[in-house]
Tab-separated table of C-alpha atoms in Angstrom:
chain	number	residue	atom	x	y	z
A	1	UNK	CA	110.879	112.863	115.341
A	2	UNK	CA	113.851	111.417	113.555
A	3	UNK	CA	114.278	112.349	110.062
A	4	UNK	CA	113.939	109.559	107.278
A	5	UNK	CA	117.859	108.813	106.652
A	6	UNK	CA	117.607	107.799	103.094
A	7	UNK	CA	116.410	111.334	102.274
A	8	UNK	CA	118.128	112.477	98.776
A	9	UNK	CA	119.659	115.201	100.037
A	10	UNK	CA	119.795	117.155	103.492
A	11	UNK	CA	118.508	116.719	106.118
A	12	UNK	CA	114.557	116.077	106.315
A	13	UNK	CA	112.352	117.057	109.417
A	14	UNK	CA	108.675	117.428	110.528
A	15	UNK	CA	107.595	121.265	110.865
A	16	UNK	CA	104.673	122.422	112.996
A	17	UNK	CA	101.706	121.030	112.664
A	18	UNK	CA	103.428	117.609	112.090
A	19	UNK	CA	103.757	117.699	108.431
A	20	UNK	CA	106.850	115.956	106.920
A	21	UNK	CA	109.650	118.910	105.255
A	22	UNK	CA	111.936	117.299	102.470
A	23	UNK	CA	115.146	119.282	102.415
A	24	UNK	CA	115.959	119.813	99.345
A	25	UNK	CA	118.918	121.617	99.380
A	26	UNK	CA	121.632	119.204	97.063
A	27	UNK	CA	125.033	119.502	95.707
A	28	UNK	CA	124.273	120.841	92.404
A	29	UNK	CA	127.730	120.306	90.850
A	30	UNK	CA	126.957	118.758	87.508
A	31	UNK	CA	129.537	116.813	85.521
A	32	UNK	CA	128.808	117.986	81.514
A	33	UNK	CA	130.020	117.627	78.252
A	34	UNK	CA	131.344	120.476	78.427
A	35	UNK	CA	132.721	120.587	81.755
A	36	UNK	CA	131.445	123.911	82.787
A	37	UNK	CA	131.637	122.943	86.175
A	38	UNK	CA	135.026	121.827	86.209
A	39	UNK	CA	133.888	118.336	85.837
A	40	UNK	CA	133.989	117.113	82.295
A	41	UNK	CA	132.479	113.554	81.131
A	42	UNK	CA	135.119	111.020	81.188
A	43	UNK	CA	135.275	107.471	81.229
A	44	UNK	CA	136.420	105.916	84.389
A	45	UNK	CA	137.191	109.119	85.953
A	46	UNK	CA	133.700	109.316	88.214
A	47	UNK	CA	131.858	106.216	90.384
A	48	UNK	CA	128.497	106.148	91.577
A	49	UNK	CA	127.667	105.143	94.881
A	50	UNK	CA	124.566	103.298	95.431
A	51	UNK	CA	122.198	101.437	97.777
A	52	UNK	CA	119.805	99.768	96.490
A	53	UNK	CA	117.683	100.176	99.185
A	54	UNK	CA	117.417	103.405	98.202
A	55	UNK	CA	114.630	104.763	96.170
A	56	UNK	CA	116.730	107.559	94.619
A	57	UNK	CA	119.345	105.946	94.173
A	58	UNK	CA	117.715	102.754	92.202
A	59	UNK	CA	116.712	105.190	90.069
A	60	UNK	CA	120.258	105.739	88.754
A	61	UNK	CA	121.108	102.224	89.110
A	62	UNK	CA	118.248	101.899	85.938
A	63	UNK	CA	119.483	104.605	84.216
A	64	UNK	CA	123.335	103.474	83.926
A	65	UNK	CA	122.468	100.151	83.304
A	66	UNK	CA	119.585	100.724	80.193
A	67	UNK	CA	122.166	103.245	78.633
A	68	UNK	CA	125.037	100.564	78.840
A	69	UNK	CA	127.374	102.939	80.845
A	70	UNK	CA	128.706	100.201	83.323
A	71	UNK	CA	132.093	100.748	81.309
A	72	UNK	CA	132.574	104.421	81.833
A	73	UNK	CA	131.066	104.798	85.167
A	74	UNK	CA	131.845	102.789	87.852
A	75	UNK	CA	129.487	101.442	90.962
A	76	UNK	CA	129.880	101.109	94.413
A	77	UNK	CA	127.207	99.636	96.560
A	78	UNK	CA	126.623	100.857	100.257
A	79	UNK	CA	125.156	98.251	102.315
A	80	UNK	CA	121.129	98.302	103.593
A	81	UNK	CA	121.370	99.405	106.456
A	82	UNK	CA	124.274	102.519	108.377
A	83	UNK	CA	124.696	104.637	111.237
A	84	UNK	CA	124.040	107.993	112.125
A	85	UNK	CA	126.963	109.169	110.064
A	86	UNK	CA	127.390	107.923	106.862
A	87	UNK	CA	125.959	105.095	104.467
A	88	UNK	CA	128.696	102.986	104.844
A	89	UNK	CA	130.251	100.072	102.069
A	90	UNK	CA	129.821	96.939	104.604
A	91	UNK	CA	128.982	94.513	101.679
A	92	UNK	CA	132.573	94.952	100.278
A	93	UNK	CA	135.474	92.771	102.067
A	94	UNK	CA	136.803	94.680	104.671
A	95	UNK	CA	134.254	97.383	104.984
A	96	UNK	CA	136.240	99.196	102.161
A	97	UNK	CA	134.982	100.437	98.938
A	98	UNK	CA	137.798	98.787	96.636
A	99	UNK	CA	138.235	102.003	94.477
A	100	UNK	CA	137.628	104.611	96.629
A	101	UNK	CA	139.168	103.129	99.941
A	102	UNK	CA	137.512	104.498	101.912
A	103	UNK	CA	134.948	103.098	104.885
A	104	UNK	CA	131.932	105.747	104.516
A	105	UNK	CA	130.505	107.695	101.999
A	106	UNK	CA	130.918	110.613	104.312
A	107	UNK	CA	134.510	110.715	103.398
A	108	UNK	CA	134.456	111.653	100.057
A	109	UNK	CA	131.764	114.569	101.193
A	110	UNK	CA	134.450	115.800	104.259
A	111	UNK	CA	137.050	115.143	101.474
A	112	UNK	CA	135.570	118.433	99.610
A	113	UNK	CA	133.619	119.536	102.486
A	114	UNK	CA	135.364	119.636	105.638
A	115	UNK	CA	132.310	121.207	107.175
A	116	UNK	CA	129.446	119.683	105.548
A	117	UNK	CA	126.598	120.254	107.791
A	118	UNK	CA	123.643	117.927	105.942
A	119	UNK	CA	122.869	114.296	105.606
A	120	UNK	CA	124.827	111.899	103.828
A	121	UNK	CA	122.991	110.576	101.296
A	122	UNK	CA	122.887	107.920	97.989
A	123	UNK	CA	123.145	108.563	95.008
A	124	UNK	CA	126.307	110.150	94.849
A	125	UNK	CA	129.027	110.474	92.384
A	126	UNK	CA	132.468	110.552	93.552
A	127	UNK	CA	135.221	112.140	91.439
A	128	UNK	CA	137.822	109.196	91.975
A	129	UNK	CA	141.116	110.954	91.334
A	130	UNK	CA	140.588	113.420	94.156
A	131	UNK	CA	138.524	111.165	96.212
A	132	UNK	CA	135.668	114.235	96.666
A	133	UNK	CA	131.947	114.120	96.121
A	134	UNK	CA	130.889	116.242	92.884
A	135	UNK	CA	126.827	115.767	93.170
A	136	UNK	CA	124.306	114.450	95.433
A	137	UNK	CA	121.427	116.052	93.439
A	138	UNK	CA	119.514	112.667	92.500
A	139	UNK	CA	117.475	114.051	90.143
A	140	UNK	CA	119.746	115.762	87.721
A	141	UNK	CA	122.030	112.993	87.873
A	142	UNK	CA	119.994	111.016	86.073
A	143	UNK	CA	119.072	113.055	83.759
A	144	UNK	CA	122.768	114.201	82.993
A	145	UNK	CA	123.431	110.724	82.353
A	146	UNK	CA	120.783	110.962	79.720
A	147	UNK	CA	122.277	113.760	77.812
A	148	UNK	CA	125.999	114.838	78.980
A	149	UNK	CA	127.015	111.312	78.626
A	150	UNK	CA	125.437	110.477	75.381
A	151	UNK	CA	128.752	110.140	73.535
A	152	UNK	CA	129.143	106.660	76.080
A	153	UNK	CA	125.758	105.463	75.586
A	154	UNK	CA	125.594	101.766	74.566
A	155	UNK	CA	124.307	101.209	71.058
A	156	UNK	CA	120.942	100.757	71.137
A	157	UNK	CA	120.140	102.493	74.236
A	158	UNK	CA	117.246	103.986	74.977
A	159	UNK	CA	115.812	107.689	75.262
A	160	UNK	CA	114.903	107.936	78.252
A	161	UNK	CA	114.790	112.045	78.354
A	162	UNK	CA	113.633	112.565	74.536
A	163	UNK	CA	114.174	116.541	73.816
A	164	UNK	CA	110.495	116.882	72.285
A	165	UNK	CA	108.852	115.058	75.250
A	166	UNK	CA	111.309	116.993	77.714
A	167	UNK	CA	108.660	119.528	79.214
A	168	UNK	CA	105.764	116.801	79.421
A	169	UNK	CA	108.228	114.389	81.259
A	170	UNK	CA	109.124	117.459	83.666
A	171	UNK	CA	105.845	118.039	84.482
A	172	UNK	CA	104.486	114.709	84.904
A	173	UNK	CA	107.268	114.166	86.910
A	174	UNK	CA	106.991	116.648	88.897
A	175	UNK	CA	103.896	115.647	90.094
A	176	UNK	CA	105.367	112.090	90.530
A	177	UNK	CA	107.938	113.495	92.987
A	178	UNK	CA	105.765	115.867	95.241
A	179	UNK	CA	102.733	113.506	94.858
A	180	UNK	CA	104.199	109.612	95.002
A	181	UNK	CA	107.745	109.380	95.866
A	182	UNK	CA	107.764	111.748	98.723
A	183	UNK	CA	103.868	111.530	99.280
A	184	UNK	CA	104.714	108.114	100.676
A	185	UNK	CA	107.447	109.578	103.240
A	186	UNK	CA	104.978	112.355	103.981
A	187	UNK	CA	102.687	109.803	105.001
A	188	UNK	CA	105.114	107.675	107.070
A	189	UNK	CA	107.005	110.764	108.874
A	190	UNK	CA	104.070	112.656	109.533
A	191	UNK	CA	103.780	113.783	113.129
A	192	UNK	CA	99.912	114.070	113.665
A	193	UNK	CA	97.119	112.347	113.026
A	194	UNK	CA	95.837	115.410	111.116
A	195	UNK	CA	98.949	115.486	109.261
A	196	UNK	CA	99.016	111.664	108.442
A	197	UNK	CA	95.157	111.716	107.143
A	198	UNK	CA	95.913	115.075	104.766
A	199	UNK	CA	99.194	113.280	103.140
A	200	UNK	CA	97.242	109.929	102.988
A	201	UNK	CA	94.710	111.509	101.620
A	202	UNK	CA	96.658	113.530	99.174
A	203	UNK	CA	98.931	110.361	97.979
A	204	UNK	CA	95.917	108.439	97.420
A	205	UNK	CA	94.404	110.806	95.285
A	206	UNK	CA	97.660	111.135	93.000
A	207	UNK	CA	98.064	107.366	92.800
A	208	UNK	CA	94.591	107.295	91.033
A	209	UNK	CA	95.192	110.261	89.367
A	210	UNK	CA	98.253	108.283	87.812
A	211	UNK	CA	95.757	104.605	87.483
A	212	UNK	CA	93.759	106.903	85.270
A	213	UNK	CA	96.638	108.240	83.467
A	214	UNK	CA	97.913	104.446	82.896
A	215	UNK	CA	94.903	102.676	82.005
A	216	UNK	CA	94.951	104.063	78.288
A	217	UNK	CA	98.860	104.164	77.811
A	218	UNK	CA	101.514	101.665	78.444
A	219	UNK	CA	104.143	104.201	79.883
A	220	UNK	CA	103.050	107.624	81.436
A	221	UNK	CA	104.807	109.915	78.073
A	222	UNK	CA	104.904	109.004	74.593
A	223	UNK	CA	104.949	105.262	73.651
A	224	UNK	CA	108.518	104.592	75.167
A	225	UNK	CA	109.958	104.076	78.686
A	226	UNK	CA	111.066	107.178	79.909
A	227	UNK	CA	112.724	109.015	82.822
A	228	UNK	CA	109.255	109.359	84.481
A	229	UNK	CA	108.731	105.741	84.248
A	230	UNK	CA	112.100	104.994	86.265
A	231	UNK	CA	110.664	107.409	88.472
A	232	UNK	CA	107.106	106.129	89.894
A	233	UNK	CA	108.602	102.600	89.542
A	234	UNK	CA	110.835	102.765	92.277
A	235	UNK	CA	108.501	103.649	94.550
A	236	UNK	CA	106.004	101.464	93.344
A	237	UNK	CA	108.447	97.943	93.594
A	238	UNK	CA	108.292	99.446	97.306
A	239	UNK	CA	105.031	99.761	98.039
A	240	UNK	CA	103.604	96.321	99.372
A	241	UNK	CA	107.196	95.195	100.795
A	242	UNK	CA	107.579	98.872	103.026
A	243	UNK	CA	104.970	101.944	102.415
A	244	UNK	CA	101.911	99.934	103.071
A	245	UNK	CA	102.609	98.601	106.229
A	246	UNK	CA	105.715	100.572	107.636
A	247	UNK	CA	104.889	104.465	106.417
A	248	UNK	CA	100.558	103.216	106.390
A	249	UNK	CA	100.202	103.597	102.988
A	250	UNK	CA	97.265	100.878	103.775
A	251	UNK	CA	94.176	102.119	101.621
A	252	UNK	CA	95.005	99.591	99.481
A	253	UNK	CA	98.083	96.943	98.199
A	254	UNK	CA	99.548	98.062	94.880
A	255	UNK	CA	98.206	94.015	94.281
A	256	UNK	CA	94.665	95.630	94.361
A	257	UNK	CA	95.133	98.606	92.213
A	258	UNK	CA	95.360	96.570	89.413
A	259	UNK	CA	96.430	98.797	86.632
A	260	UNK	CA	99.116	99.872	88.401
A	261	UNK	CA	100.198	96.847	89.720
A	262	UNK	CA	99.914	95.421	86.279
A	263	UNK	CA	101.965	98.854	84.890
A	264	UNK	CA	104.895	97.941	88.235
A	265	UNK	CA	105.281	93.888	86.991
A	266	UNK	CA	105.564	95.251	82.929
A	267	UNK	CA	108.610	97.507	83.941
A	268	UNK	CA	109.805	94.832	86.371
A	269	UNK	CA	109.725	92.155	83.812
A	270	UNK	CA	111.774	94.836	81.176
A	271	UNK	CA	115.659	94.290	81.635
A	272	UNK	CA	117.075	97.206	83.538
A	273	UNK	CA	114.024	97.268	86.150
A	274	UNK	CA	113.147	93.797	87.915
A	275	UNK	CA	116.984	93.141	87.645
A	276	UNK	CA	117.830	96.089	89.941
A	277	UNK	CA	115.427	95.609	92.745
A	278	UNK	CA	116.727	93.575	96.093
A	279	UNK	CA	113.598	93.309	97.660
A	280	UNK	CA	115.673	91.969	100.650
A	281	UNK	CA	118.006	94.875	100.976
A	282	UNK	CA	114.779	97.180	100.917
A	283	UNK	CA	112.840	95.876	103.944
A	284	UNK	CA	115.966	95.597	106.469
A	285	UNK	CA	116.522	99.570	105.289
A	286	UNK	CA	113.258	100.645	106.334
A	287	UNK	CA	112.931	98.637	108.982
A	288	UNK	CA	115.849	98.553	110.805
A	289	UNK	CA	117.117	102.056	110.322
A	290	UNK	CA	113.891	103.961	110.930
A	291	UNK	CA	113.821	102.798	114.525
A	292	UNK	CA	111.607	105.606	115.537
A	293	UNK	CA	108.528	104.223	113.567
A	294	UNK	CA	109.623	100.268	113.842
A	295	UNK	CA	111.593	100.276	117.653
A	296	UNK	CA	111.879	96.123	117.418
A	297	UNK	CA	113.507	96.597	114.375
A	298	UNK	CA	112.107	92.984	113.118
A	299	UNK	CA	111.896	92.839	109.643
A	300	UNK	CA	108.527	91.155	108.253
A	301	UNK	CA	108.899	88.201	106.333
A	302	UNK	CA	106.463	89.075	103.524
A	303	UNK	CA	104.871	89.521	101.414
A	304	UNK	CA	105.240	86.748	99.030
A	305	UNK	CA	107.441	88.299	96.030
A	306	UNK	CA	107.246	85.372	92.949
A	307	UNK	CA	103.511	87.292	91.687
A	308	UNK	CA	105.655	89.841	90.300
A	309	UNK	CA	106.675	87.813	87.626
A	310	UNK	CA	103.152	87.234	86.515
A	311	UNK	CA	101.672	87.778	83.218
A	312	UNK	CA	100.688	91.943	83.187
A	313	UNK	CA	98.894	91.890	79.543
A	314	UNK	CA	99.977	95.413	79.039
A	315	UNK	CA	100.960	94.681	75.144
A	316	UNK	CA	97.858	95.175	74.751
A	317	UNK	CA	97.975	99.294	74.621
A	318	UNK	CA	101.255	99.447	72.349
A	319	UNK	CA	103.934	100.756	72.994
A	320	UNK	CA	107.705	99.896	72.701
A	321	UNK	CA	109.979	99.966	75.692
A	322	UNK	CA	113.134	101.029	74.267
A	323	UNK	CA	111.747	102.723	71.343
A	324	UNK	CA	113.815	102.582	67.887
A	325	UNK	CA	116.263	100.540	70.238
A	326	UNK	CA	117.405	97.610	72.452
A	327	UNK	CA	116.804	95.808	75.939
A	328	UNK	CA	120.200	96.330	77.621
A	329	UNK	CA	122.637	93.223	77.973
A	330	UNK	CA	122.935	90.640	81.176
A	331	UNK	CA	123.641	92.369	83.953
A	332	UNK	CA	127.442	92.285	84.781
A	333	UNK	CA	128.920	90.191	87.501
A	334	UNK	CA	129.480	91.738	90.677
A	335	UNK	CA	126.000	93.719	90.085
A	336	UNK	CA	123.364	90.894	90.155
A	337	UNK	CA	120.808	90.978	92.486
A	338	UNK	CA	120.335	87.021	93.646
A	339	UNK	CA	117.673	85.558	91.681
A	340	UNK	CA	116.441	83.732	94.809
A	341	UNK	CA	115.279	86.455	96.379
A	342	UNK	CA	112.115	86.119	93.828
A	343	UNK	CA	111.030	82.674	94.684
C-alpha cells in the first residue's frame, strides 16, 4: 500500500500484520533565540511553507497567526493537491513561490540535501537567504514559535505553551498525537481487517476518553487555549469532511458526539481557528491524492459546512481563550480563506 503523502515527516508505510508505521524521523534543526543551531530568530529571514490541507501544517498556520508573527515570518502556501515528488506552490502565478522561486518544496530540501532520501512534507521552514530547508519537525515548530520567538509576539498574544502547564500539555498531547491525529491515519492506511478494527477500536476509545475530558472544561489544560487545543482541532475540523468516510472513521459523525462537536465549533468560531480552515482544499487532498483508497478520485460534495457556525454554549464552563490577552487581528490579505466556502 501507498503511504499517506501528507505524512509530517518521512516516509510512512504499513508493517506486517497491516498496521499503519508513522515515520517519524524529522529534520530536527531548530531555529532559537539563541541560535545554537546556527539558525538564530530573525525577522524576515525564515518562511513557512504551508498547505492547508494539511493537518500538521494548519497547526502552524494557528500558531503564527494567534501570536501576530505574520510580520516576521513569512508564508507560502502549497497547493491541495502534488505529485509524487514534492508539494508543489501551484496556487501562486506561475507555479512559483514569489520569495523562494522556486517550483517545489523539494528544492529547498535538495538545496541542503542533495540526497534526501524521505518524503517531502508541510510544514516546513525555509531559511530564505540560502534557499535550504532548516526543519520539517512539525511539532517543535510550533512550539519554538511559542517560546524562541517570543521577543516578535504580537501584543496581546496568547500563551499557548505556558511554562507551568508545560508537562500537562506534553502529556495530554501526547496522547492526542498517538491516539487522534495519527489514530485516524492508522485507521485509514491500515492493511487488514484485523488491523483496521484494532485502530478503530483504539481511536474510538481515545476520542471518548477526550469527550470525558471536555465535558467539565472548556479547553483540555488550564482555562486558556493552548498548544493541545490547536492540536486535536485540526483533526477534528477534518473529521466529517475526510476521516469518517474516506479513512472509516464511521462509528459516529463528530455532529453526534456532541461535546466534542460543540468543543470543534467554540475553537472554530475563536479568531485564529475557523479562519484557517479551507474545507475545500481539505477534501480534494484526501481524495484526490490518496488514489489507492479513493481510485475515482471524485471528491464528495458534502457534507453541508454552515452548522459549524452554530451556537456551541460552551461559556458556560469558563474559561478565557486568550487568557490575560487578545483575539488576534483580521486576517491579512493574501491569507484569507474565502468566506464562501462556509455557506
Amino acid at each position: 500500500m501507498a503511504s499517506p503523502s501528507d505524512a509530517p515527516a518521512g516516509a510512512s508505510y504499513v508493517a506486517t500484520g497491516g498496521e499503519f508505521t508513522r515515520d517519524t524521523d524529522y529534520i530536527t534543526t531548530r531555529i532559537t533565540a539563541d541560535g545554537r543551531d546556527g539558525y538564530p530568530v530573525e525577522a524576515g529571514r525564515y518562511r513557512l511553507i504551508v498547505a492547508r490541507a494539511c493537518p500538521w501544517a494548519n497547526r502552524a498556520i494557528i500558531v503564527r497567526r494567534l501570536l501576530g508573527l505574520e510580520d516576521v515570518l513569512s508564508i507560502g502556501f502549497c497547493g491541495p493537491t502534488h505529485d509524487q515528488r514534492s508539494w508543489t506552490f501551484d496556487l501562486d502565478p506561475g507555479g512559483v513561490d514569489p520569495v523562494l522561486g522556486i517550483p517545489r518544496l523539494r528544492d529547498a530540501y535538495l538545496k541542503r540535501f542533495p540526497d534526501y532520501p524521505k518524503g517531502i512534507t508541510v510544514p516546513a521552514i525555509v531559511d530564505v537567504p540560502t534557499g535550504q530547508v532548516v526543519t520539517n519537525d512539525f511539532a517543535q515548530i510550533t512550539l519554538d514559535l511559542s517560546t524562541q520567538w517570543s521577543a516578535h509576539h504580537r501584543p496581546g498574544a496568547p500563551q499557548l505553551y505556558p511554562e507551568p502547564l508545560r508537562a500537562e500539555i506534553d502529556e495530554v498531547a501526547k496522547r492526542i498525537y498517538t491516539e487522534v491525529n495519527n489514530g485516524v491515519y492508522r485507521c485509514g492506511f491500515a492493511g487488514s481487517q484485523a488491523a483496521y478494527e484494532a485502530a478503530f477500536d483504539r481511536l474510538f476509545t481515545a476520542l471518548d476518553s477526550v469527550s470525558e475530558r471536555l465535558s467539565t472544561q472548556r479547553y483540555l489544560v488550564g482555562d486558556t487555549i493552548t498548544e493541545a487545543d490547536v492540536r486535536l482541532f485540526t483533526t477534528l475540523a477534518r473529521f466529517d469532511p475526510v476521516y469518517h468516510g474516506h479513512f472509516k472513521c464511521n462509528r459516529q459523525k463528530l455532529a453526534e458526539m456532541p461535546v466534542l462537536w460543540a468543543y470543534a465549533r467554540d475553537l472554530f468560531q475563536t479568531p485564529g481557528f475557523g479562519d484557517t480552515v479551507d474545507f475545500e482544499q481539505i477534501k480534494a487532498h484526501y481524495y484526490i491524492v490518496h488514489s489507492d483508497i479513493n481510485p475515482s478520485q471524485i471528491v464528495p460534495k458534502g457534507p453541508d459546512l454552515a452548522n459549524w457556525l452554530t451556537p456551541h454554549g460552551r461559556e458556560v464552563l469558563g474559561g478565557r481563550p486568550f487568557g490575560d490577552g487578545t483575539p488576534p487581528g483580521p486576517t491579512r490579505e493574501g491569507e484569507r480563506v474565502p468566506a464562501e466556502l462556509l455557506r
